[in-house]
GROMACS .gro file of C-alpha atoms in nm:
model
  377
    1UNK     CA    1  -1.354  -1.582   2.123
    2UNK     CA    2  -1.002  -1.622   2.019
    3UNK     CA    3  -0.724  -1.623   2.316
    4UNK     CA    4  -0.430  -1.483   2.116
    5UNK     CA    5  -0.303  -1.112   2.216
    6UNK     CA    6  -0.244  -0.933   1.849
    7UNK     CA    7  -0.088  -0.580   1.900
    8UNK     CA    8  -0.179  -0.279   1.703
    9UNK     CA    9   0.008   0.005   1.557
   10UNK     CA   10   0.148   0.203   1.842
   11UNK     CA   11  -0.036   0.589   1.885
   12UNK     CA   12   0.052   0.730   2.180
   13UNK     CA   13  -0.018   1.094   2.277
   14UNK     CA   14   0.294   1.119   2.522
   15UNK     CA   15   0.552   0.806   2.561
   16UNK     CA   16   0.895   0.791   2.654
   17UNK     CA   17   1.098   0.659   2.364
   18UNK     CA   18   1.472   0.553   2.300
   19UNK     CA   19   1.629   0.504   1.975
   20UNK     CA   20   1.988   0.396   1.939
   21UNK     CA   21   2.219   0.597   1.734
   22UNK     CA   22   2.524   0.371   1.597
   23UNK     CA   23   2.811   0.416   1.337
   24UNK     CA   24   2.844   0.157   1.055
   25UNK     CA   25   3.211   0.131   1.182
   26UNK     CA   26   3.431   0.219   1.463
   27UNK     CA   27   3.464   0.568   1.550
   28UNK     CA   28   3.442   0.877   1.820
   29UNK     CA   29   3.175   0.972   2.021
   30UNK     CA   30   3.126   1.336   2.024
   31UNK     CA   31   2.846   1.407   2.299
   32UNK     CA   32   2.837   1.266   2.697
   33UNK     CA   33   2.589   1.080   2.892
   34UNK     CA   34   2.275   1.340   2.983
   35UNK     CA   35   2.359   1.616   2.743
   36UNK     CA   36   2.053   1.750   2.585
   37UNK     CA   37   2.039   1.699   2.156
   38UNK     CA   38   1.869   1.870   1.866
   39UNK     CA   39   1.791   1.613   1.606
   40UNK     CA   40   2.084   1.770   1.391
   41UNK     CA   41   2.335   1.767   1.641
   42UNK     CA   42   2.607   1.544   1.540
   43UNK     CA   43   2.670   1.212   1.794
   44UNK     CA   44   2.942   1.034   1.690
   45UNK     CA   45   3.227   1.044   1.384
   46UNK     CA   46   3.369   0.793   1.145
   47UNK     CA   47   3.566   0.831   0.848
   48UNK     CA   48   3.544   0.488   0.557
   49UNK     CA   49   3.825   0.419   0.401
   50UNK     CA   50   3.842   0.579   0.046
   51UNK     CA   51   3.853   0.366  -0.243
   52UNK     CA   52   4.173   0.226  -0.412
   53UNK     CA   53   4.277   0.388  -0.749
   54UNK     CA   54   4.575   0.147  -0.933
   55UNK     CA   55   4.774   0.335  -1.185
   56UNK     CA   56   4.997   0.119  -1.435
   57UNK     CA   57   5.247   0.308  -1.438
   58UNK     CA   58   5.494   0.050  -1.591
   59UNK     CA   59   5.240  -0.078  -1.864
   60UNK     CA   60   5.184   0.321  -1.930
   61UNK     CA   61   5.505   0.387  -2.024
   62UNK     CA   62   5.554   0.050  -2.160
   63UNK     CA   63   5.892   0.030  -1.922
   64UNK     CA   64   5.991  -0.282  -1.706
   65UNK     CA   65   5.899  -0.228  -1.376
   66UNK     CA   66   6.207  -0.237  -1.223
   67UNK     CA   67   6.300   0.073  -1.468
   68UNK     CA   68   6.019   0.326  -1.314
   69UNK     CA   69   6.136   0.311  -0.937
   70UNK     CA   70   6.360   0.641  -1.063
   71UNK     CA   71   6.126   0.827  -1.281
   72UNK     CA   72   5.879   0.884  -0.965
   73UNK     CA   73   5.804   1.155  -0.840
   74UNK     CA   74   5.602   1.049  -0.497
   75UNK     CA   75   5.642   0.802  -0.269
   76UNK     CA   76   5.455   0.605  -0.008
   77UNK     CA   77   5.253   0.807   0.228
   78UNK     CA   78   5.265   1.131  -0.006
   79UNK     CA   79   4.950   1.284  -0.049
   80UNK     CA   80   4.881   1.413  -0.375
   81UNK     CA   81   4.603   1.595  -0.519
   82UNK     CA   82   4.446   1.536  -0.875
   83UNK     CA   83   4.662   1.612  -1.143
   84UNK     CA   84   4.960   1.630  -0.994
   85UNK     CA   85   5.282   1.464  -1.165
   86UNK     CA   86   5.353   1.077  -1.069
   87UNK     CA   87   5.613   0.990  -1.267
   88UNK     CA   88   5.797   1.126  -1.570
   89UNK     CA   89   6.094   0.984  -1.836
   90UNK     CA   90   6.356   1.175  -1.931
   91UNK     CA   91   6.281   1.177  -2.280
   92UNK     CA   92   6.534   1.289  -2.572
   93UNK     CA   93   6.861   1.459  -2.475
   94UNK     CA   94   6.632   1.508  -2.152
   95UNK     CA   95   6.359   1.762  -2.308
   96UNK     CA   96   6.227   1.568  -2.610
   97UNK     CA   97   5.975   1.312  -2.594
   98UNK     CA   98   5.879   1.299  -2.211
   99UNK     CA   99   5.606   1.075  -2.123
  100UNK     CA  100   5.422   1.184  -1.800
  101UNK     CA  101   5.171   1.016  -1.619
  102UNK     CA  102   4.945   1.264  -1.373
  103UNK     CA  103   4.747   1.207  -1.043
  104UNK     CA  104   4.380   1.085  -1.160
  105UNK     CA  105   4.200   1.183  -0.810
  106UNK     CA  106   4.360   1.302  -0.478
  107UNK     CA  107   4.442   1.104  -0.199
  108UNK     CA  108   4.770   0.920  -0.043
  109UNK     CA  109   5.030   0.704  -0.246
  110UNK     CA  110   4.930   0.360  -0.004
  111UNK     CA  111   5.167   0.111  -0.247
  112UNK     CA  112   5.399   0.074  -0.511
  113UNK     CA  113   5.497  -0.276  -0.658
  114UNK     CA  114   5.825  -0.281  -0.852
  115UNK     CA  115   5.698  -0.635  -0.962
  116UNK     CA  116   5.414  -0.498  -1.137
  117UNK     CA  117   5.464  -0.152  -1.195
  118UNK     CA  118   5.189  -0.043  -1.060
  119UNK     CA  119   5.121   0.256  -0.811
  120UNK     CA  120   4.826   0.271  -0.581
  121UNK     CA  121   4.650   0.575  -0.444
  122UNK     CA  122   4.349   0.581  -0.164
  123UNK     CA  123   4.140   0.874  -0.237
  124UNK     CA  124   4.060   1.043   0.067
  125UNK     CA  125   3.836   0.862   0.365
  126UNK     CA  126   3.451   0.957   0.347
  127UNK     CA  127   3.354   1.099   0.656
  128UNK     CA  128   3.007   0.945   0.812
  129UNK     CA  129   2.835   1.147   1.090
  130UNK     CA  130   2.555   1.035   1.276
  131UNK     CA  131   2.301   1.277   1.425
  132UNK     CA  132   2.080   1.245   1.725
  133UNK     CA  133   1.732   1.196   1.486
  134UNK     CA  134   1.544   1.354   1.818
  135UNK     CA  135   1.539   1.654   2.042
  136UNK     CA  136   1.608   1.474   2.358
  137UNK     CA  137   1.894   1.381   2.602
  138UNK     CA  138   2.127   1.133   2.568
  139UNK     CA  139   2.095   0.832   2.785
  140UNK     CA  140   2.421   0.571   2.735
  141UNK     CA  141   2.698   0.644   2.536
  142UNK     CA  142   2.870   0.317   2.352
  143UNK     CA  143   3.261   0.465   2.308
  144UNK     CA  144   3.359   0.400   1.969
  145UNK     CA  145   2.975   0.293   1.840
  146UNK     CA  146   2.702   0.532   1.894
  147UNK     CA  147   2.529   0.658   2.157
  148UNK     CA  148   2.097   0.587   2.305
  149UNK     CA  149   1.877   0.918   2.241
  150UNK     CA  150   1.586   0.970   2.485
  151UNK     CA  151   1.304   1.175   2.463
  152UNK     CA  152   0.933   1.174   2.551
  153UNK     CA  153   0.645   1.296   2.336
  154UNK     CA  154   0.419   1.170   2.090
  155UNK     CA  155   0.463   0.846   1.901
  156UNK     CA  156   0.269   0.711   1.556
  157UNK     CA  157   0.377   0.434   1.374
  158UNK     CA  158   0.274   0.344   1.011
  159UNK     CA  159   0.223   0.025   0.868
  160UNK     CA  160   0.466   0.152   0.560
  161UNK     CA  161   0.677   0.376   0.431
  162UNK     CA  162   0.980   0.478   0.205
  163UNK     CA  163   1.272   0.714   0.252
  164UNK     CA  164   1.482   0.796   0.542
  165UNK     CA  165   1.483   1.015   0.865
  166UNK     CA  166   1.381   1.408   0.824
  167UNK     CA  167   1.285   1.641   1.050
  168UNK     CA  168   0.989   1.909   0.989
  169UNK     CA  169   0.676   2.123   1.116
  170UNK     CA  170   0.325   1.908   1.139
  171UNK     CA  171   0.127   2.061   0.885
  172UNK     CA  172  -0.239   1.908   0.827
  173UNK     CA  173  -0.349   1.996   0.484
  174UNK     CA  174  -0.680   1.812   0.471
  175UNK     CA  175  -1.017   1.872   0.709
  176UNK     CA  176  -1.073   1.557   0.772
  177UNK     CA  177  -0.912   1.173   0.810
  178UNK     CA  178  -1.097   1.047   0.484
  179UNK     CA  179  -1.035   1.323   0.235
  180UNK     CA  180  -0.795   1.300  -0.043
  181UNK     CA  181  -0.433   1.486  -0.046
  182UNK     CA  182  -0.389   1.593  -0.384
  183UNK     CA  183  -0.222   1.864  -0.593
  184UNK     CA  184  -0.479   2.138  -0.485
  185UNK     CA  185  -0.370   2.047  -0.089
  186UNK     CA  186  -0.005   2.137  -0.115
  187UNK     CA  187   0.041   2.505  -0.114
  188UNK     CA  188   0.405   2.678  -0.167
  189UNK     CA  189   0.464   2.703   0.218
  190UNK     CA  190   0.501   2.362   0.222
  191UNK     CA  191   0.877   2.359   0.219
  192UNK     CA  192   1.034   2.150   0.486
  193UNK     CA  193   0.709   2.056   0.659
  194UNK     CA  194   0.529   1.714   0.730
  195UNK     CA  195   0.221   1.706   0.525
  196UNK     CA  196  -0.047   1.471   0.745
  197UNK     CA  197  -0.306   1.396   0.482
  198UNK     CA  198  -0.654   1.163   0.522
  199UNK     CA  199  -0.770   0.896   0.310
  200UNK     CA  200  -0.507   0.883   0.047
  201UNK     CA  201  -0.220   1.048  -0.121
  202UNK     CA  202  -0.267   1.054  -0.539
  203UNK     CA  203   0.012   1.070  -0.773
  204UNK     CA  204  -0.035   1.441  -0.813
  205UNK     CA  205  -0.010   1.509  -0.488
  206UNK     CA  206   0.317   1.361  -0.460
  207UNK     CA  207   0.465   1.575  -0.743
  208UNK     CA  208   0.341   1.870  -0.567
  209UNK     CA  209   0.508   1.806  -0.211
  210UNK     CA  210   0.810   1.714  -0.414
  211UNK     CA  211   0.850   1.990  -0.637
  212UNK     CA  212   0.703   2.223  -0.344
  213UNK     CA  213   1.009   2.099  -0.109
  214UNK     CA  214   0.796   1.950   0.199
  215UNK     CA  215   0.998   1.688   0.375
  216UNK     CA  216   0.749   1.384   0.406
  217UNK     CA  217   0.394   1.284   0.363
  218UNK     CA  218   0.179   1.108   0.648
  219UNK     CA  219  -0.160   0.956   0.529
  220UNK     CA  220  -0.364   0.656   0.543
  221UNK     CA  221  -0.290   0.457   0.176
  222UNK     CA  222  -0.206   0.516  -0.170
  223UNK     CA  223  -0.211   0.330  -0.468
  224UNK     CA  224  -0.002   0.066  -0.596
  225UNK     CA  225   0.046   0.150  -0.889
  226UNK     CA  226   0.136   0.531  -0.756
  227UNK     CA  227   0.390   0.392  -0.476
  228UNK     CA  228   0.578   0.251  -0.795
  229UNK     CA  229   0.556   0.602  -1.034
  230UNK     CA  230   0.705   0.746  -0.676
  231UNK     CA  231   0.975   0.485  -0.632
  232UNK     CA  232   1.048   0.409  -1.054
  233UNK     CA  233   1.052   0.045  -0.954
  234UNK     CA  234   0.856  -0.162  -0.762
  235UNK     CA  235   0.883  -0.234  -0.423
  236UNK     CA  236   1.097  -0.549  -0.289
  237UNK     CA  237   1.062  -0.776   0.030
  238UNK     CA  238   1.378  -0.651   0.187
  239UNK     CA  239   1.371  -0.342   0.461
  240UNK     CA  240   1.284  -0.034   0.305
  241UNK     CA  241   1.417   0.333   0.426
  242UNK     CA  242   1.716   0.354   0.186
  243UNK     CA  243   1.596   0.480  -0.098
  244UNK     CA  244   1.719   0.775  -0.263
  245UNK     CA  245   1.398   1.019  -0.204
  246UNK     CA  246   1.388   1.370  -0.153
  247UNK     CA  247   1.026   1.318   0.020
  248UNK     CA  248   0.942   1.030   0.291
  249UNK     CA  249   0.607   0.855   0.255
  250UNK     CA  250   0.435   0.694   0.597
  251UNK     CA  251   0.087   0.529   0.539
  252UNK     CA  252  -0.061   0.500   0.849
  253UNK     CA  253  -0.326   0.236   0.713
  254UNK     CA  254  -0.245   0.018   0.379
  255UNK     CA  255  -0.248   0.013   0.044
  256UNK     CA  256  -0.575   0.165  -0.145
  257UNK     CA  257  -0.787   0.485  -0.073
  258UNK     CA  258  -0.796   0.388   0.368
  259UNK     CA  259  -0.926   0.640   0.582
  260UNK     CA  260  -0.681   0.729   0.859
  261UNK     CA  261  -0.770   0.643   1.215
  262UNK     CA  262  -0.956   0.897   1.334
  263UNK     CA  263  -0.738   0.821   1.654
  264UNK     CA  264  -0.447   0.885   1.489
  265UNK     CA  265  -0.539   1.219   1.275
  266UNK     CA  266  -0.688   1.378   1.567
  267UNK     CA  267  -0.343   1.313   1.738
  268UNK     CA  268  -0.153   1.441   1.466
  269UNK     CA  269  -0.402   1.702   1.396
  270UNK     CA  270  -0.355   1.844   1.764
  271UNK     CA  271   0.029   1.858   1.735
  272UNK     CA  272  -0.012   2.111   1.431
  273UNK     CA  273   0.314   2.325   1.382
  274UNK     CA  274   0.540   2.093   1.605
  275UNK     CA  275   0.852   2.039   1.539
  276UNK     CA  276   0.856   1.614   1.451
  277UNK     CA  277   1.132   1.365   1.346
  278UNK     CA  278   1.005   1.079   1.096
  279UNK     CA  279   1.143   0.756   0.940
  280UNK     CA  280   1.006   0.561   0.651
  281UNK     CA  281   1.236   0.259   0.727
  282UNK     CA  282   0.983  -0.064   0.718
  283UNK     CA  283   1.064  -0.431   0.769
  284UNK     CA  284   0.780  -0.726   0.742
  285UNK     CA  285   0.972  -0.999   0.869
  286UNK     CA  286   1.161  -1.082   1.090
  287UNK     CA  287   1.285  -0.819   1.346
  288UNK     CA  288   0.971  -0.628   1.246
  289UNK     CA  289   1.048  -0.241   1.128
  290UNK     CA  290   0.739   0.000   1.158
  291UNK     CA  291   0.794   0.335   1.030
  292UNK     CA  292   0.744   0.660   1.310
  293UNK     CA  293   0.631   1.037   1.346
  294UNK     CA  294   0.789   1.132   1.703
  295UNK     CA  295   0.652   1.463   1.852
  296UNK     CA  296   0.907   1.551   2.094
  297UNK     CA  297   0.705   1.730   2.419
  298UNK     CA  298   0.852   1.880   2.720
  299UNK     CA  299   0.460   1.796   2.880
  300UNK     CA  300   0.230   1.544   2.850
  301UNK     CA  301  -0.103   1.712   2.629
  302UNK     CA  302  -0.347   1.870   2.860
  303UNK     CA  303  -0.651   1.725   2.767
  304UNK     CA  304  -0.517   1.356   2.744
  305UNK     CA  305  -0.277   1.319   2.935
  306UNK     CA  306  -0.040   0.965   2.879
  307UNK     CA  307  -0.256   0.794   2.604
  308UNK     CA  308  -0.232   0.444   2.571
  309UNK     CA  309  -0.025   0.265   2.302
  310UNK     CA  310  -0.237   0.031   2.176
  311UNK     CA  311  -0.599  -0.071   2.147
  312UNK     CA  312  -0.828  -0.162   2.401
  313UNK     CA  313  -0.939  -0.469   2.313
  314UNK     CA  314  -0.655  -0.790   2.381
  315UNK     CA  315  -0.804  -1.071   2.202
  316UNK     CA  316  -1.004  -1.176   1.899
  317UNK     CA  317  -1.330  -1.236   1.835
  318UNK     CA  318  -1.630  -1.223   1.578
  319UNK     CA  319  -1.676  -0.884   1.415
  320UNK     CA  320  -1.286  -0.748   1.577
  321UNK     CA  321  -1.164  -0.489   1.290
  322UNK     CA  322  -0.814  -0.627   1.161
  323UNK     CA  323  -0.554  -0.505   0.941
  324UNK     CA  324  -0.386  -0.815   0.778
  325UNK     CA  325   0.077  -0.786   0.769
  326UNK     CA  326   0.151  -1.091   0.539
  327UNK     CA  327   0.110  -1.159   0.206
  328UNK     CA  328  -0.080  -1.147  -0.017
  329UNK     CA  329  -0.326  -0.925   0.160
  330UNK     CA  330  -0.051  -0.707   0.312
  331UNK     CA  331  -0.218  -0.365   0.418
  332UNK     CA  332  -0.562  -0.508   0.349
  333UNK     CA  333  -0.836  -0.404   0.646
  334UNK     CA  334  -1.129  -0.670   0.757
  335UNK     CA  335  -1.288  -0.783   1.046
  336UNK     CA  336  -1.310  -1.106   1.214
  337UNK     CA  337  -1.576  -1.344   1.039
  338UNK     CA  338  -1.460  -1.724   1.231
  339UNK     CA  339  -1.215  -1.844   1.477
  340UNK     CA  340  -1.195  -2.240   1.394
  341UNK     CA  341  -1.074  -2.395   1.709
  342UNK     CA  342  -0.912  -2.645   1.528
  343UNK     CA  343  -0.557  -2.638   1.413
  344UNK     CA  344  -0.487  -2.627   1.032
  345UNK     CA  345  -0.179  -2.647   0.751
  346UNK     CA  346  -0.111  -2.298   0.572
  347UNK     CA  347   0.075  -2.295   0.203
  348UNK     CA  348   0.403  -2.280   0.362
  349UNK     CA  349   0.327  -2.638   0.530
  350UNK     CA  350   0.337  -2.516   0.890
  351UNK     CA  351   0.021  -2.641   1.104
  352UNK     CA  352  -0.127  -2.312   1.319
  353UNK     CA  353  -0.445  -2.155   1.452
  354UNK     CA  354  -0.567  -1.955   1.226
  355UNK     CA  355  -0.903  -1.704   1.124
  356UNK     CA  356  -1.135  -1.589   0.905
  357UNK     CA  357  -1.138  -1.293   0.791
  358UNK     CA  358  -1.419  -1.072   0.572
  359UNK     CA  359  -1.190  -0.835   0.378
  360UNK     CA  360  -1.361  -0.487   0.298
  361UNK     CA  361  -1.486  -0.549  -0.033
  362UNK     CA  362  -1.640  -0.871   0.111
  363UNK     CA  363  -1.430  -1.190   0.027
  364UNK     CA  364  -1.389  -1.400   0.311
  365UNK     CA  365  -1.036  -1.540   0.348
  366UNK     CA  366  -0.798  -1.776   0.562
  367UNK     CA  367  -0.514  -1.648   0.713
  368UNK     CA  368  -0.264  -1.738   1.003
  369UNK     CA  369  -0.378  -1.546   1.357
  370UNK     CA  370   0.009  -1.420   1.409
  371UNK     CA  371  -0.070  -1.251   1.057
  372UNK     CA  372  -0.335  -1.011   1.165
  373UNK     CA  373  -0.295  -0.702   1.386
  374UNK     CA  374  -0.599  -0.586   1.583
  375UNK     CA  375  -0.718  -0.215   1.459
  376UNK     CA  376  -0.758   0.091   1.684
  377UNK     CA  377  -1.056   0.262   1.684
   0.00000   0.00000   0.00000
């Protein structure tokens, strides 16, 4: 028997969670400590600076620039809007002739250099809002930064995903944690819900749940090569959750056809028609990301009461059901085929404790112990 702890995936029928809401620059904070949230309501402001637009005005007219200080028509800290007149010469007997040179966006006049002629304009700032992402209450407010959202409910974490935070209604469109979500599963009321499929999600099904509006997919696995018709590109190394989607993907399990754990569809089987919040955001390394499906309750669930967040089991031995988190077998599932006791060097040159483990279409294969997670029944 192995001594080392590995953690699952966290499924949790009712938890208490906190997750930190914070601008990407100074700004205001627009709720107070304990006020209740929707995940829509707006926390905290910020506006970015808008981006600098240099107009030659000199080189445009082909004047010196000491001779265009006269022919403006704005100054510093005028706004302007698109098309309005900058600067104009006087042309032949004053009518003939005029050159003009016009506003290309709208913004403020920030600078004007009579060295180079040239007039600057910053288009106007880009306002950023941040919402709450939960129904909840808020906990600490950070002036200036962002504020902590806390709410309790139920909690699921993937072991990937793609696209950002949404909000939707639970809808489970499959009978059962190892059947296929397809085309033929998405129906037109799909529109702003979470589909919770089984064992897989195909390409087709995709396009349908995209084209049918629904605002994220929860299943087990899909396939590679369907992840990258989804994405048009392949996948990186670097955190994921930025992409522009209209649909976010969570797979619960891997990559392949993986049926979901039956722990985990029953869960999110049970909170049919709830309102949840969901983030495909994943990071492997370090300052691990795990993509989430929060279920907001104002109760814990009758039958269960608090469920536990992770497995049973806290250590490793022969026959333990794994999922392996490195690669080159990221996503893959086995089970636990040797413990050597002995230390031993990996590819990367560092000496640790490692396992065997029996992947599910049989090869047997060597892998550090910290890159194995133990699997929930």
């Amino acid at each position: 028997m192995g001594a080392a702890y590995t953690p699952a995936l966290q499924v949790s029928s009712y938890t208490t969670l906190q997750r930190v809401r914070r601008l990407p620059l100074k700004g205001t904070v627009s709720v107070e400590q304990g006020a209740r949230v929707e995940p829509q309501t707006v926390v905290a402001r910020a506006e970015l600076p808008g981006n600098m637009h240099t107009i030659k005005v000199a080189g445009t007219l082909g004047l010196e620039p000491g001779d265009v200080v006269s022919l403006l028509r704005v100054k510093v800290g005028d706004k302007v809007e698109k098309g309005q007149l900058l600067a104009e010469t006087k042309g032949l007997l004053g009518r003939f002739m005029k050159q003009t040179i016009s506003a290309p966006i709208g913004g403020t006049v920030e600078h004007f250099s009579d060295v180079s002629g040239n007039l600057g304009i910053r288009a106007a700032p880009i306002p950023v809002e941040k919402t709450a992402y939960l129904a909840g209450s808020i906990t600490k407010v950070m002036p200036g930064d962002g504020v902590e959202v806390e709410t309790q409910g139920a909690f699921v974490q993937g072991i990937f995903g793609v696209g950002g935070e949404r909000q939707g209604l639970l809808s489970t469109v499959v009978s059962g944690p190892d059947e296929v979500l397809d085309a033929a599963k998405v129906t037109p009321d799909a529109r702003g819900k979470i589909l919770v499929g089984g064992s897989i999600v195909t390409a087709e099904g995709l396009a349908a749940a995209r084209k049918a509006g629904a605002a994220a997919i929860v299943v087990g696995g899909i396939l590679d090569q369907d992840l990258i018709r989804f994405l048009g590109h392949e996948i990186g190394v670097a955190i994921t959750g930025h992409e522009d989607l209209d649909l976010t993907l969570i797979l619960t399990e891997g990559f392949g056809r993986i049926t979901m754990a039956k722990r985990t569809f029953d869960l999110l089987r049970s909170l049919e028609g709830q309102s949840a919040s969901v983030n495909g955001a994943t990071q492997i390394r370090a300052g691990v990301i795990r993509p989430e499906v929060i279920v907001p309750l104002s109760a814990p669930p009758a039958s269960s009461g608090s469920a536990p967040s992770a497995p049973d089991g806290n250590s490793l031995e022969i026959g333990t059901p794994i999922r392996l988190i490195r690669e080159p077998y990221f996503g893959r599932l086995a089970t636990v085929s040797g413990l050597p006791p002995e230390l031993q060097q990996v590819p990367s040159g560092a000496v640790v404790r490692v396992l065997k483990a029996r992947l599910a279409e049989g090869e047997e294969v060597t892998v550090p112990r910290a890159n194995v997670e133990i699997v929930g029944s």
